[in-house]
């Protein structure tokens, strides 16, 4: 009997569990460990923060869900992982053995990197977690009583910019809908080298469409910006420029999970895990990683350092490949190992319109120095597309499905995106 543990129950962890359950024999044991009692569809939290959706519609209670699927459930925070003894320790001292472990722990947030940053102990909002979104909604409803300057953006080192653009433009749309837009000034402040970069350079039409949209909405933009300090009502930049605000949502830089930051044998100094093409740890073959937990370097040299986005599409592709590779390694299925392509499609909702950003792949081919393809498309249909995607994804998660063949086919037909490809060399 093979014993597989998945750490983390987010956009990577829960799909990985579903894939594993479909690939492994019923006699094999799958354990899911998470300190969160619910799965949350993180991309939907922007609408929760702006009081446009309920949190309940984006969550799944994990205890009955895992029980129904025959998956062991441990609702605790991981405090240690020993790759030599192949054991995991959780709060309270319980240890869990594994034959293979898939680390899908997502991010911890570097709010401490800037004085005054963050919703807890700071003065800015975030949409990175369900708790952050609820806090942001409370502040948003108070802001609507007396609108003023609104500052949205990202901290130095951030790699996830899409939610900042979505929050900014959806806030603009909501203010207009309520007849309050003339009482607010909107500013977007970012370490990106240009508007529409989003951590991925040279995506065709991305800069053009995104810049045009912000200009049409009368939104001020500041690029190559380094936020150094935040007071209760002011964002201060390294240049000395001060941006007053009545409400501010600033995305932080990411780090790996806390326990990974304390494991130099497993992760780098920021807590991210180096992997080979099959997303197996380079030194410990029983350890796999996916999603934000993976160490991926930003290839662009920018004036202000930024990270590389690890989108939901990329994370789910990693989950599919990791589950497949564990099944192959354990002997449950035959065939070649897989490598996730990191071909990404991101549907961004901007109120009454939207933009889809496609990068094939996100990381340019190192030998050619360029991508196979990349493009952005704009239109009202993107909003409907994202709504349908969210509905489909939540149904899929509730049913306990991984990524079915028709979803992979649809991505290829609609966006030319492939999830994973065979990797012919056995991982070390």
Coordinates of C-alpha atoms in Angstrom, one line a residue, residues 1-152:
X1 CA 0.0 0.0 0.0
X2 CA 1.4 3.4 -1.0
X3 CA 1.0 6.3 1.4
X4 CA 0.7 9.7 -0.2
X5 CA 0.4 13.0 1.7
X6 CA -0.7 16.3 0.2
X7 CA 0.1 19.5 2.3
X8 CA -2.2 22.3 1.5
X9 CA -5.8 22.4 0.3
X10 CA -5.9 25.3 -2.1
X11 CA -5.9 25.7 -5.8
X12 CA -3.1 23.2 -6.1
X13 CA -3.6 20.9 -3.2
X14 CA -7.3 19.9 -3.6
X15 CA -7.0 19.3 -7.4
X16 CA -3.9 17.2 -6.7
X17 CA -5.9 15.1 -4.2
X18 CA -8.7 14.6 -6.7
X19 CA -6.2 13.5 -9.4
X20 CA -4.5 11.1 -7.0
X21 CA -7.7 9.6 -5.9
X22 CA -8.6 8.9 -9.6
X23 CA -5.2 7.4 -10.4
X24 CA -4.3 5.4 -7.3
X25 CA -5.8 2.1 -6.2
X26 CA -8.5 2.4 -3.5
X27 CA -6.1 0.5 -1.2
X28 CA -3.6 3.3 -1.4
X29 CA -3.8 5.9 1.4
X30 CA -4.1 9.6 0.6
X31 CA -3.9 12.1 3.4
X32 CA -4.7 15.8 3.1
X33 CA -3.2 18.2 5.7
X34 CA -4.2 21.8 6.0
X35 CA -4.7 24.4 8.7
X36 CA -7.7 25.8 6.8
X37 CA -11.1 24.1 7.3
X38 CA -12.3 25.2 3.9
X39 CA -11.1 25.2 0.4
X40 CA -11.4 28.8 -1.0
X41 CA -11.5 29.8 -4.7
X42 CA -9.0 32.6 -4.2
X43 CA -9.6 34.4 -7.6
X44 CA -13.2 35.1 -6.5
X45 CA -12.2 37.0 -3.4
X46 CA -12.0 40.4 -5.2
X47 CA -15.8 40.3 -5.6
X48 CA -16.1 39.4 -1.9
X49 CA -13.9 42.3 -0.9
X50 CA -16.1 44.7 -3.0
X51 CA -19.3 43.3 -1.5
X52 CA -20.3 41.8 -4.9
X53 CA -20.3 38.1 -3.9
X54 CA -20.7 36.0 -0.8
X55 CA -17.8 34.0 0.6
X56 CA -19.9 30.9 1.0
X57 CA -20.2 30.5 -2.8
X58 CA -16.5 30.2 -3.0
X59 CA -15.8 27.6 -0.3
X60 CA -16.0 23.9 0.4
X61 CA -16.1 22.4 3.9
X62 CA -13.1 20.0 3.7
X63 CA -14.0 17.5 6.5
X64 CA -17.1 16.1 4.9
X65 CA -15.7 16.5 1.4
X66 CA -12.6 14.4 2.2
X67 CA -14.6 11.8 4.1
X68 CA -16.9 11.3 1.1
X69 CA -13.9 10.7 -1.2
X70 CA -12.1 8.3 1.2
X71 CA -9.3 10.7 1.9
X72 CA -7.7 11.1 5.4
X73 CA -8.0 14.6 6.7
X74 CA -5.7 16.3 9.2
X75 CA -6.8 19.9 10.1
X76 CA -3.5 21.1 11.6
X77 CA -0.6 23.4 10.6
X78 CA 2.6 21.6 9.5
X79 CA 5.6 22.5 11.7
X80 CA 8.3 20.2 10.3
X81 CA 9.1 17.8 7.5
X82 CA 12.0 15.4 7.6
X83 CA 12.9 14.1 4.1
X84 CA 15.3 11.5 5.5
X85 CA 12.8 9.7 7.8
X86 CA 9.9 10.7 5.4
X87 CA 7.8 12.1 8.3
X88 CA 5.7 15.2 8.7
X89 CA 5.1 16.9 12.1
X90 CA 2.0 19.0 12.8
X91 CA 1.0 21.2 15.6
X92 CA 0.5 19.2 18.8
X93 CA 3.4 16.9 17.9
X94 CA 1.6 14.3 15.8
X95 CA 3.8 12.8 13.1
X96 CA 2.6 11.5 9.7
X97 CA 4.6 9.0 7.6
X98 CA 4.7 9.2 3.8
X99 CA 6.0 7.4 0.8
X100 CA 5.4 10.5 -1.3
X101 CA 4.5 14.0 -0.3
X102 CA 3.2 16.8 -2.5
X103 CA 3.8 20.2 -1.0
X104 CA 1.1 22.7 -2.1
X105 CA 1.3 25.1 0.8
X106 CA 0.7 28.3 -1.2
X107 CA 2.3 31.5 0.1
X108 CA 3.0 33.3 3.3
X109 CA 2.9 37.1 2.9
X110 CA 5.8 39.5 3.4
X111 CA 3.7 42.3 5.0
X112 CA 6.6 42.9 7.4
X113 CA 8.8 44.0 4.5
X114 CA 7.2 47.5 4.5
X115 CA 6.2 49.3 7.7
X116 CA 2.4 49.8 7.7
X117 CA 1.6 47.2 5.0
X118 CA -1.2 44.7 5.5
X119 CA -4.6 44.4 7.1
X120 CA -3.5 43.1 10.4
X121 CA -1.3 45.7 12.2
X122 CA -1.0 47.8 9.0
X123 CA -3.2 50.2 7.1
X124 CA -3.8 48.6 3.7
X125 CA -6.1 45.8 2.6
X126 CA -5.4 42.5 0.8
X127 CA -7.4 39.9 -1.1
X128 CA -4.9 37.0 -0.7
X129 CA -7.0 35.0 1.8
X130 CA -10.7 34.7 2.8
X131 CA -9.9 36.5 6.1
X132 CA -8.2 39.3 4.2
X133 CA -11.2 39.6 1.9
X134 CA -13.7 39.9 4.8
X135 CA -11.5 42.5 6.4
X136 CA -11.3 44.4 3.1
X137 CA -15.1 44.3 2.6
X138 CA -15.7 45.8 6.0
X139 CA -13.3 48.7 5.1
X140 CA -14.8 49.0 1.7
X141 CA -18.3 49.5 3.0
X142 CA -17.1 52.1 5.4
X143 CA -15.2 53.8 2.5
X144 CA -18.4 54.0 0.4
X145 CA -19.9 56.2 3.1
X146 CA -17.3 58.9 2.3
X147 CA -15.2 58.1 -0.8
X148 CA -11.9 59.7 -1.3
X149 CA -8.5 58.8 -2.8
X150 CA -8.1 55.1 -3.6
X151 CA -4.6 53.6 -4.0
X152 CA -4.2 50.1 -5.4

